[in-house]
Amino acid sequence: METKKKKVFPVRKLDAEEYFAPGHRACEGCGEVLALRLIHKALGPNVIVASATGCMEIISSPFPYTSWEVPWIHVAFENTAAVAGGIEAGLKVLQRKAKREKKKIVVVAMAGDGGTADIGLQALSGAMERGHDFIFICYDNEAYMNTGVQRSSLTPLGASTTTSPAGACQHGQTVWKKNMMAIAAAHYIPYIATVSPSYPMDLVEKVTKAANIKGPAYIHALSVCPPGWGISSSETVKLGRLAVETGVFPLYEIEKGKYRVTVNVEKLKPVEAYLQPQARFRHIQSDLDLIARISYRVQTYWERLKAKAARA
Ligand SMILES: Cc1ncc(C[n+]2csc(CCOP(=O)(O)OP(=O)(O)O)c2C)c(N)n1
């Protein structure tokens, strides 16, 4: 009996093309737009993007202008992953009915940390569970930034925001940052990764992998935000590196359940090296107890991550 040949769609190699045009209105030194630009360089032209409301939407599409060189749709906070799932299902039907050529189109859903971990979480969970072939990218700048730095469930413990202010009664955010990687992993999707534009080749490799793997992929991009975090715009890339070097934001992937640390750090730097340059943590510099709690948490997570990777 003749076996059906599996169709493999090649994803293009990285080249000099840009798919997100300059001239957008992102802040100087924006880590989020740097991640976005690199991600789309890796994905190439054959994509359709569903974008939640958030910084990357407002800076890229003030009517009548757009920075998007690829098909892009602005959707509500709540339904980004649902819209992406619909696009993917629609493309599949059109290709099956031969109303569209059989070309790989990578369907991408993107949102900030508020749009991912808070308001869009239900739609994301549903889309991951249904198993749509799409990539969800969380651009995590650790607060609702474009509306004025309000806390989200991805704001780290101790960070001062306009709705978790540092003052006499409280030292900034009072709860731990939600673990979105673990939430994605709990859906048993085939590919999950953390990325940082401070490590561009690691980012490109993971995004390329996510585009080639069939089924849902979740990418979590740490996006340094100079105005929201209170750093100079020239410090973005350096702070992104410090997040990795201190273990605050480890770079790893979970491919079909197997953990792999992609950027190893022999000995973590003290978390103070990451906290100290940021104004949002200025008030906790003298709170040694809080720093010790953060440090313990970071160290423990890192050890557990390495143990999981060693077992893989
Ligand atoms: C349901 C709903 N609630 C609130 C808003 C107002 N709003 C628009 S953008 C935004 C902040 C987005 O934060 P985040 O998703 O973290 O992305 P960022 O702006 O930080 O990139 C808010 C609260 C909205 N558009 N829809």
mmCIF file of C-alpha atoms and ligand atoms in Angstrom:
data_model
loop_
_atom_site.group_PDB
_atom_site.id
_atom_site.type_symbol
_atom_site.label_atom_id
_atom_site.label_comp_id
_atom_site.label_asym_id
_atom_site.label_seq_id
_atom_site.Cartn_x
_atom_site.Cartn_y
_atom_site.Cartn_z
ATOM 1 C CA MET A 1 0.000 0.000 0.000
ATOM 2 C CA GLU A 2 1.245 3.451 -0.887
ATOM 3 C CA THR A 3 1.908 5.565 2.189
ATOM 4 C CA LYS A 4 0.877 9.214 2.100
ATOM 5 C CA LYS A 5 3.899 11.506 1.876
ATOM 6 C CA LYS A 6 3.990 14.021 4.698
ATOM 7 C CA LYS A 7 4.168 17.573 3.389
ATOM 8 C CA VAL A 8 6.962 19.575 4.982
ATOM 9 C CA PHE A 9 6.695 23.320 4.673
ATOM 10 C CA PRO A 10 10.074 25.007 4.812
ATOM 11 C CA VAL A 11 10.411 28.145 6.888
ATOM 12 C CA ARG A 12 12.752 30.658 5.335
ATOM 13 C CA LYS A 13 16.231 31.453 6.611
ATOM 14 C CA LEU A 14 16.976 34.786 8.270
ATOM 15 C CA ASP A 15 17.969 37.523 5.835
ATOM 16 C CA ALA A 16 18.323 41.288 5.744
ATOM 17 C CA GLU A 17 14.606 41.899 5.108
ATOM 18 C CA GLU A 18 12.634 43.856 7.696
ATOM 19 C CA TYR A 19 8.935 43.096 8.244
ATOM 20 C CA PHE A 20 8.354 45.831 10.788
ATOM 21 C CA ALA A 21 9.150 49.217 9.318
ATOM 22 C CA PRO A 22 11.098 51.931 11.148
ATOM 23 C CA GLY A 23 9.399 55.228 11.878
ATOM 24 C CA HIS A 24 7.026 53.712 14.439
ATOM 25 C CA ARG A 25 6.343 55.503 17.707
ATOM 26 C CA ALA A 26 7.931 53.238 20.283
ATOM 27 C CA CYS A 27 9.884 54.890 23.100
ATOM 28 C CA GLU A 28 13.631 55.270 22.720
ATOM 29 C CA GLY A 29 15.353 52.055 23.812
ATOM 30 C CA CYS A 30 12.122 49.988 23.794
ATOM 31 C CA GLY A 31 13.051 46.335 24.398
ATOM 32 C CA GLU A 32 9.631 45.161 23.269
ATOM 33 C CA VAL A 33 9.878 46.584 19.760
ATOM 34 C CA LEU A 34 13.405 45.165 19.479
ATOM 35 C CA ALA A 35 12.063 41.691 20.317
ATOM 36 C CA LEU A 36 9.183 42.157 17.883
ATOM 37 C CA ARG A 37 11.467 43.215 15.040
ATOM 38 C CA LEU A 38 13.768 40.216 15.575
ATOM 39 C CA ILE A 39 10.851 37.804 15.884
ATOM 40 C CA HIS A 40 9.435 38.955 12.556
ATOM 41 C CA LYS A 41 12.824 38.782 10.898
ATOM 42 C CA ALA A 42 12.856 35.122 11.946
ATOM 43 C CA LEU A 43 9.263 34.489 10.811
ATOM 44 C CA GLY A 44 9.534 36.146 7.404
ATOM 45 C CA PRO A 45 6.730 37.296 5.115
ATOM 46 C CA ASN A 46 4.323 34.351 5.271
ATOM 47 C CA VAL A 47 2.588 35.239 8.502
ATOM 48 C CA ILE A 48 -0.732 36.597 9.707
ATOM 49 C CA VAL A 49 -0.621 38.447 13.011
ATOM 50 C CA ALA A 50 -3.477 38.966 15.460
ATOM 51 C CA SER A 51 -2.461 41.671 17.910
ATOM 52 C CA ALA A 52 -4.095 42.600 21.189
ATOM 53 C CA THR A 53 -4.378 46.167 22.251
ATOM 54 C CA GLY A 54 -1.155 47.277 23.929
ATOM 55 C CA CYS A 55 2.093 49.163 23.343
ATOM 56 C CA MET A 56 3.017 47.317 20.137
ATOM 57 C CA GLU A 57 -0.397 48.032 18.671
ATOM 58 C CA ILE A 58 -0.570 51.734 19.460
ATOM 59 C CA ILE A 59 2.978 52.493 18.354
ATOM 60 C CA SER A 60 2.606 50.657 15.045
ATOM 61 C CA SER A 61 -0.795 51.663 13.738
ATOM 62 C CA PRO A 62 -1.820 55.287 14.313
ATOM 63 C CA PHE A 63 -4.357 55.819 11.502
ATOM 64 C CA PRO A 64 -3.577 56.208 8.588
ATOM 65 C CA TYR A 65 -0.068 54.793 9.078
ATOM 66 C CA THR A 66 1.236 51.304 9.757
ATOM 67 C CA SER A 67 4.638 49.773 10.411
ATOM 68 C CA TRP A 68 3.419 46.298 9.524
ATOM 69 C CA GLU A 69 4.817 44.841 6.311
ATOM 70 C CA VAL A 70 2.828 41.634 6.879
ATOM 71 C CA PRO A 71 -0.923 40.994 7.308
ATOM 72 C CA TRP A 72 -1.913 42.221 10.756
ATOM 73 C CA ILE A 73 -5.213 42.500 12.564
ATOM 74 C CA HIS A 74 -5.880 44.468 15.734
ATOM 75 C CA VAL A 75 -8.202 42.604 18.062
ATOM 76 C CA ALA A 76 -9.568 43.067 21.563
ATOM 77 C CA PHE A 77 -7.614 42.189 24.663
ATOM 78 C CA GLU A 78 -9.806 39.223 25.516
ATOM 79 C CA ASN A 79 -9.870 37.322 22.250
ATOM 80 C CA THR A 80 -6.418 37.480 20.629
ATOM 81 C CA ALA A 81 -5.796 33.740 20.785
ATOM 82 C CA ALA A 82 -9.396 33.006 19.740
ATOM 83 C CA VAL A 83 -8.994 35.185 16.625
ATOM 84 C CA ALA A 84 -5.663 33.509 15.796
ATOM 85 C CA GLY A 85 -7.324 30.101 16.240
ATOM 86 C CA GLY A 86 -10.094 31.163 13.851
ATOM 87 C CA ILE A 87 -7.579 32.339 11.257
ATOM 88 C CA GLU A 88 -5.687 29.053 11.486
ATOM 89 C CA ALA A 89 -8.873 26.972 11.185
ATOM 90 C CA GLY A 90 -10.068 29.113 8.264
ATOM 91 C CA LEU A 91 -6.779 28.751 6.399
ATOM 92 C CA LYS A 92 -6.905 24.983 6.896
ATOM 93 C CA VAL A 93 -10.393 24.756 5.406
ATOM 94 C CA LEU A 94 -9.522 27.000 2.454
ATOM 95 C CA GLN A 95 -6.447 24.896 1.709
ATOM 96 C CA ARG A 96 -8.401 21.652 2.050
ATOM 97 C CA LYS A 97 -11.050 22.938 -0.381
ATOM 98 C CA ALA A 98 -8.235 24.026 -2.724
ATOM 99 C CA LYS A 99 -9.376 27.645 -2.501
ATOM 100 C CA ARG A 100 -5.901 28.623 -1.342
ATOM 101 C CA GLU A 101 -2.496 27.350 -2.334
ATOM 102 C CA LYS A 102 -0.847 24.956 0.121
ATOM 103 C CA LYS A 103 1.736 27.355 1.448
ATOM 104 C CA LYS A 104 2.811 27.473 5.075
ATOM 105 C CA ILE A 105 1.339 30.567 6.732
ATOM 106 C CA VAL A 106 2.481 31.041 10.296
ATOM 107 C CA VAL A 107 -0.376 32.322 12.430
ATOM 108 C CA VAL A 108 0.844 34.526 15.257
ATOM 109 C CA ALA A 109 -1.065 35.921 18.222
ATOM 110 C CA MET A 110 0.688 38.616 20.232
ATOM 111 C CA ALA A 111 -0.098 40.466 23.422
ATOM 112 C CA GLY A 112 1.548 42.260 26.302
ATOM 113 C CA ASP A 113 1.725 40.710 29.767
ATOM 114 C CA GLY A 114 -1.705 42.132 30.677
ATOM 115 C CA GLY A 115 -3.206 40.816 27.445
ATOM 116 C CA THR A 116 -1.602 37.409 28.030
ATOM 117 C CA ALA A 117 -1.617 36.587 31.719
ATOM 118 C CA ASP A 118 -4.700 38.540 32.802
ATOM 119 C CA ILE A 119 -7.336 39.572 30.279
ATOM 120 C CA GLY A 120 -6.492 37.194 27.409
ATOM 121 C CA LEU A 121 -5.658 34.109 29.464
ATOM 122 C CA GLN A 122 -8.983 32.341 28.981
ATOM 123 C CA ALA A 123 -8.847 32.585 25.178
ATOM 124 C CA LEU A 124 -5.182 31.540 25.216
ATOM 125 C CA SER A 125 -5.939 28.496 27.358
ATOM 126 C CA GLY A 126 -8.778 27.471 25.013
ATOM 127 C CA ALA A 127 -6.652 27.860 21.880
ATOM 128 C CA MET A 128 -3.781 25.857 23.402
ATOM 129 C CA GLU A 129 -6.193 23.150 24.500
ATOM 130 C CA ARG A 130 -7.824 22.907 21.057
ATOM 131 C CA GLY A 131 -4.350 22.488 19.588
ATOM 132 C CA HIS A 132 -4.358 25.185 16.920
ATOM 133 C CA ASP A 133 -1.197 25.391 14.857
ATOM 134 C CA PHE A 134 -0.155 28.872 15.930
ATOM 135 C CA ILE A 135 2.395 30.805 17.977
ATOM 136 C CA PHE A 136 1.367 32.949 20.907
ATOM 137 C CA ILE A 137 3.935 35.597 21.802
ATOM 138 C CA CYS A 138 3.795 37.357 25.142
ATOM 139 C CA TYR A 139 5.724 40.637 25.099
ATOM 140 C CA ASP A 140 6.331 40.902 28.816
ATOM 141 C CA ASN A 141 7.259 44.404 29.967
ATOM 142 C CA GLU A 142 5.864 43.496 33.385
ATOM 143 C CA ALA A 143 3.017 46.031 33.591
ATOM 144 C CA TYR A 144 0.176 47.600 31.616
ATOM 145 C CA MET A 145 2.582 50.086 30.106
ATOM 146 C CA ASN A 146 0.760 51.996 27.387
ATOM 147 C CA THR A 147 -2.001 53.057 29.770
ATOM 148 C CA GLY A 148 0.445 54.385 32.361
ATOM 149 C CA VAL A 149 2.329 51.582 34.147
ATOM 150 C CA GLN A 150 -0.407 49.739 36.048
ATOM 151 C CA ARG A 151 0.494 46.414 37.680
ATOM 152 C CA SER A 152 -0.340 43.132 35.960
ATOM 153 C CA SER A 153 -0.045 39.577 37.266
ATOM 154 C CA LEU A 154 3.400 39.510 35.620
ATOM 155 C CA THR A 155 4.705 42.511 37.555
ATOM 156 C CA PRO A 156 7.475 41.180 39.816
ATOM 157 C CA LEU A 157 7.330 41.276 43.602
ATOM 158 C CA GLY A 158 8.472 44.631 44.973
ATOM 159 C CA ALA A 159 8.163 46.606 41.710
ATOM 160 C CA SER A 160 6.555 50.007 42.087
ATOM 161 C CA THR A 161 3.810 50.799 39.563
ATOM 162 C CA THR A 162 0.991 53.347 39.619
ATOM 163 C CA THR A 163 -1.388 50.730 41.061
ATOM 164 C CA SER A 164 1.176 49.008 43.307
ATOM 165 C CA PRO A 165 2.983 52.104 44.521
ATOM 166 C CA ALA A 166 5.916 52.122 46.879
ATOM 167 C CA GLY A 167 5.124 54.045 50.033
ATOM 168 C CA ALA A 168 4.836 53.852 53.769
ATOM 169 C CA CYS A 169 2.240 51.054 53.679
ATOM 170 C CA GLN A 170 3.557 48.807 50.934
ATOM 171 C CA HIS A 171 6.758 48.102 49.064
ATOM 172 C CA GLY A 172 5.403 47.950 45.515
ATOM 173 C CA GLN A 173 3.866 44.778 44.075
ATOM 174 C CA THR A 174 2.832 42.539 46.959
ATOM 175 C CA VAL A 175 2.554 39.170 45.180
ATOM 176 C CA TRP A 176 4.862 36.947 43.145
ATOM 177 C CA LYS A 177 4.889 37.103 39.350
ATOM 178 C CA LYS A 178 2.602 34.503 37.746
ATOM 179 C CA ASN A 179 4.495 31.655 36.068
ATOM 180 C CA MET A 180 3.192 31.757 32.490
ATOM 181 C CA MET A 181 5.682 29.129 31.309
ATOM 182 C CA ALA A 182 4.269 26.647 33.806
ATOM 183 C CA ILE A 183 0.718 27.566 32.774
ATOM 184 C CA ALA A 184 1.573 26.931 29.103
ATOM 185 C CA ALA A 185 3.376 23.689 30.060
ATOM 186 C CA ALA A 186 0.272 22.514 31.916
ATOM 187 C CA HIS A 187 -1.511 22.469 28.523
ATOM 188 C CA TYR A 188 1.048 19.927 27.183
ATOM 189 C CA ILE A 189 1.653 21.972 24.029
ATOM 190 C CA PRO A 190 4.628 20.933 21.873
ATOM 191 C CA TYR A 191 6.815 24.014 22.211
ATOM 192 C CA ILE A 192 7.361 26.653 24.888
ATOM 193 C CA ALA A 193 10.318 29.021 25.206
ATOM 194 C CA THR A 194 11.566 32.134 26.920
ATOM 195 C CA VAL A 195 13.428 34.649 24.741
ATOM 196 C CA SER A 196 15.190 37.971 25.141
ATOM 197 C CA PRO A 197 16.287 40.410 22.442
ATOM 198 C CA SER A 198 19.534 40.734 24.424
ATOM 199 C CA TYR A 199 20.304 37.228 23.087
ATOM 200 C CA PRO A 200 19.220 37.655 19.455
ATOM 201 C CA MET A 201 20.439 34.370 17.983
ATOM 202 C CA ASP A 202 18.858 32.350 20.786
ATOM 203 C CA LEU A 203 15.616 34.231 20.089
ATOM 204 C CA VAL A 204 15.758 33.625 16.338
ATOM 205 C CA GLU A 205 16.470 29.904 16.771
ATOM 206 C CA LYS A 206 13.535 29.431 19.128
ATOM 207 C CA VAL A 207 11.077 31.417 17.010
ATOM 208 C CA THR A 208 12.115 29.447 13.915
ATOM 209 C CA LYS A 209 11.559 26.224 15.851
ATOM 210 C CA ALA A 210 8.149 27.430 17.056
ATOM 211 C CA ALA A 211 7.147 28.190 13.463
ATOM 212 C CA ASN A 212 8.174 24.742 12.257
ATOM 213 C CA ILE A 213 6.591 22.698 15.027
ATOM 214 C CA LYS A 214 3.010 21.602 14.383
ATOM 215 C CA GLY A 215 0.549 22.667 17.054
ATOM 216 C CA PRO A 216 0.528 25.509 19.556
ATOM 217 C CA ALA A 217 3.758 27.201 20.578
ATOM 218 C CA TYR A 218 4.134 29.735 23.375
ATOM 219 C CA ILE A 219 6.993 32.260 23.375
ATOM 220 C CA HIS A 220 7.600 34.495 26.375
ATOM 221 C CA ALA A 221 9.733 37.534 25.509
ATOM 222 C CA LEU A 222 11.142 39.632 28.339
ATOM 223 C CA SER A 223 10.771 43.189 27.077
ATOM 224 C CA VAL A 224 12.778 45.772 28.988
ATOM 225 C CA CYS A 225 10.820 49.045 29.263
ATOM 226 C CA PRO A 226 12.990 52.120 30.018
ATOM 227 C CA PRO A 227 10.177 54.496 31.103
ATOM 228 C CA GLY A 228 8.234 51.851 33.049
ATOM 229 C CA TRP A 229 11.252 50.332 34.762
ATOM 230 C CA GLY A 230 13.067 53.607 35.328
ATOM 231 C CA ILE A 231 16.286 53.025 33.453
ATOM 232 C CA SER A 232 18.152 54.956 30.796
ATOM 233 C CA SER A 233 17.176 54.059 27.219
ATOM 234 C CA SER A 234 20.788 53.059 26.534
ATOM 235 C CA GLU A 235 20.630 50.333 29.224
ATOM 236 C CA THR A 236 17.969 48.104 27.615
ATOM 237 C CA VAL A 237 20.177 45.393 26.150
ATOM 238 C CA LYS A 238 22.476 45.376 29.190
ATOM 239 C CA LEU A 239 19.566 44.984 31.596
ATOM 240 C CA GLY A 240 18.149 42.153 29.485
ATOM 241 C CA ARG A 241 21.500 40.383 29.860
ATOM 242 C CA LEU A 242 21.525 41.021 33.602
ATOM 243 C CA ALA A 243 18.059 39.424 33.869
ATOM 244 C CA VAL A 244 19.579 36.229 32.471
ATOM 245 C CA GLU A 245 22.933 36.469 34.284
ATOM 246 C CA THR A 246 21.225 36.863 37.671
ATOM 247 C CA GLY A 247 18.734 34.038 36.973
ATOM 248 C CA VAL A 248 15.737 36.391 37.175
ATOM 249 C CA PHE A 249 14.762 35.442 33.605
ATOM 250 C CA PRO A 250 16.391 32.139 32.564
ATOM 251 C CA LEU A 251 16.481 31.353 28.856
ATOM 252 C CA TYR A 252 15.086 27.878 28.269
ATOM 253 C CA GLU A 253 12.698 25.836 26.189
ATOM 254 C CA ILE A 254 10.288 22.976 26.788
ATOM 255 C CA GLU A 255 10.066 20.900 23.626
ATOM 256 C CA LYS A 256 7.552 18.059 23.781
ATOM 257 C CA GLY A 257 7.879 18.079 27.569
ATOM 258 C CA LYS A 258 11.693 18.132 27.599
ATOM 259 C CA TYR A 259 13.369 21.047 29.317
ATOM 260 C CA ARG A 260 16.567 22.576 27.937
ATOM 261 C CA VAL A 261 18.437 25.581 29.308
ATOM 262 C CA THR A 262 19.612 27.347 26.160
ATOM 263 C CA VAL A 263 21.847 29.968 27.765
ATOM 264 C CA ASN A 264 23.740 28.435 30.637
ATOM 265 C CA VAL A 265 25.065 30.610 33.458
ATOM 266 C CA GLU A 266 27.919 29.019 35.418
ATOM 267 C CA LYS A 267 27.404 31.128 38.523
ATOM 268 C CA LEU A 268 24.458 33.462 38.914
ATOM 269 C CA LYS A 269 25.224 37.095 39.690
ATOM 270 C CA PRO A 270 23.492 38.484 42.813
ATOM 271 C CA VAL A 271 19.950 39.711 42.054
ATOM 272 C CA GLU A 272 20.931 43.155 43.350
ATOM 273 C CA ALA A 273 22.910 43.634 40.117
ATOM 274 C CA TYR A 274 19.586 43.478 38.241
ATOM 275 C CA LEU A 275 17.398 45.307 40.776
ATOM 276 C CA GLN A 276 19.735 48.157 41.627
ATOM 277 C CA PRO A 277 19.771 50.017 38.262
ATOM 278 C CA GLN A 278 15.951 50.152 38.081
ATOM 279 C CA ALA A 279 13.975 53.008 39.661
ATOM 280 C CA ARG A 280 10.917 50.737 40.103
ATOM 281 C CA PHE A 281 12.956 48.796 42.715
ATOM 282 C CA ARG A 282 14.701 51.814 44.260
ATOM 283 C CA HIS A 283 12.631 51.652 47.479
ATOM 284 C CA ILE A 284 13.614 48.049 48.204
ATOM 285 C CA GLN A 285 17.385 48.615 48.119
ATOM 286 C CA SER A 286 17.395 48.874 51.925
ATOM 287 C CA ASP A 287 14.792 46.105 52.428
ATOM 288 C CA LEU A 288 17.276 43.273 52.869
ATOM 289 C CA ASP A 289 14.546 40.829 53.849
ATOM 290 C CA LEU A 290 12.649 41.376 50.578
ATOM 291 C CA ILE A 291 15.860 41.133 48.534
ATOM 292 C CA ALA A 292 16.717 37.871 50.331
ATOM 293 C CA ARG A 293 13.248 36.461 49.506
ATOM 294 C CA ILE A 294 13.617 37.411 45.837
ATOM 295 C CA SER A 295 17.132 35.979 45.740
ATOM 296 C CA TYR A 296 16.016 32.677 47.330
ATOM 297 C CA ARG A 297 13.120 32.363 44.875
ATOM 298 C CA VAL A 298 15.352 33.036 41.864
ATOM 299 C CA GLN A 299 18.010 30.579 43.060
ATOM 300 C CA THR A 300 15.459 27.841 43.783
ATOM 301 C CA TYR A 301 13.734 28.242 40.408
ATOM 302 C CA TRP A 302 17.093 28.079 38.628
ATOM 303 C CA GLU A 303 18.146 24.918 40.497
ATOM 304 C CA ARG A 304 14.811 23.244 39.719
ATOM 305 C CA LEU A 305 15.062 24.229 36.083
ATOM 306 C CA LYS A 306 18.567 22.762 35.787
ATOM 307 C CA ALA A 307 17.387 19.559 37.478
ATOM 308 C CA LYS A 308 14.466 19.239 35.022
ATOM 309 C CA ALA A 309 16.845 19.822 32.096
ATOM 310 C CA ALA A 310 19.290 17.213 33.468
ATOM 311 C CA ARG A 311 16.462 14.642 33.583
ATOM 312 C CA ALA A 312 15.399 15.326 29.965
HETATM 313 C C1 LIG B 1 -11.026 44.929 28.174
HETATM 314 C C2 LIG B 1 -10.112 46.119 28.150
HETATM 315 N N1 LIG B 1 -9.685 46.623 29.312
HETATM 316 C C3 LIG B 1 -8.859 47.687 29.321
HETATM 317 C C4 LIG B 1 -8.459 48.273 28.148
HETATM 318 C C5 LIG B 1 -7.532 49.480 28.187
HETATM 319 N N2 LIG B 1 -6.185 49.146 27.827
HETATM 320 C C6 LIG B 1 -5.729 49.276 26.568
HETATM 321 S S1 LIG B 1 -4.140 48.865 26.404
HETATM 322 C C7 LIG B 1 -3.992 48.510 28.048
HETATM 323 C C8 LIG B 1 -2.684 48.071 28.651
HETATM 324 C C9 LIG B 1 -2.043 46.919 27.941
HETATM 325 O O1 LIG B 1 -1.087 46.304 28.770
HETATM 326 P P1 LIG B 1 -0.282 45.048 28.299
HETATM 327 O O2 LIG B 1 -1.184 44.007 27.757
HETATM 328 O O3 LIG B 1 0.605 44.625 29.411
HETATM 329 O O4 LIG B 1 0.565 45.591 27.084
HETATM 330 P P2 LIG B 1 1.620 46.826 27.039
HETATM 331 O O5 LIG B 1 0.846 48.053 26.790
HETATM 332 O O6 LIG B 1 2.347 46.847 28.346
HETATM 333 O O7 LIG B 1 2.519 46.462 25.891
HETATM 334 C C10 LIG B 1 -5.214 48.709 28.697
HETATM 335 C C11 LIG B 1 -5.460 48.514 30.127
HETATM 336 C C12 LIG B 1 -8.930 47.704 26.944
HETATM 337 N N3 LIG B 1 -8.542 48.181 25.748
HETATM 338 N N4 LIG B 1 -9.757 46.631 26.968
#
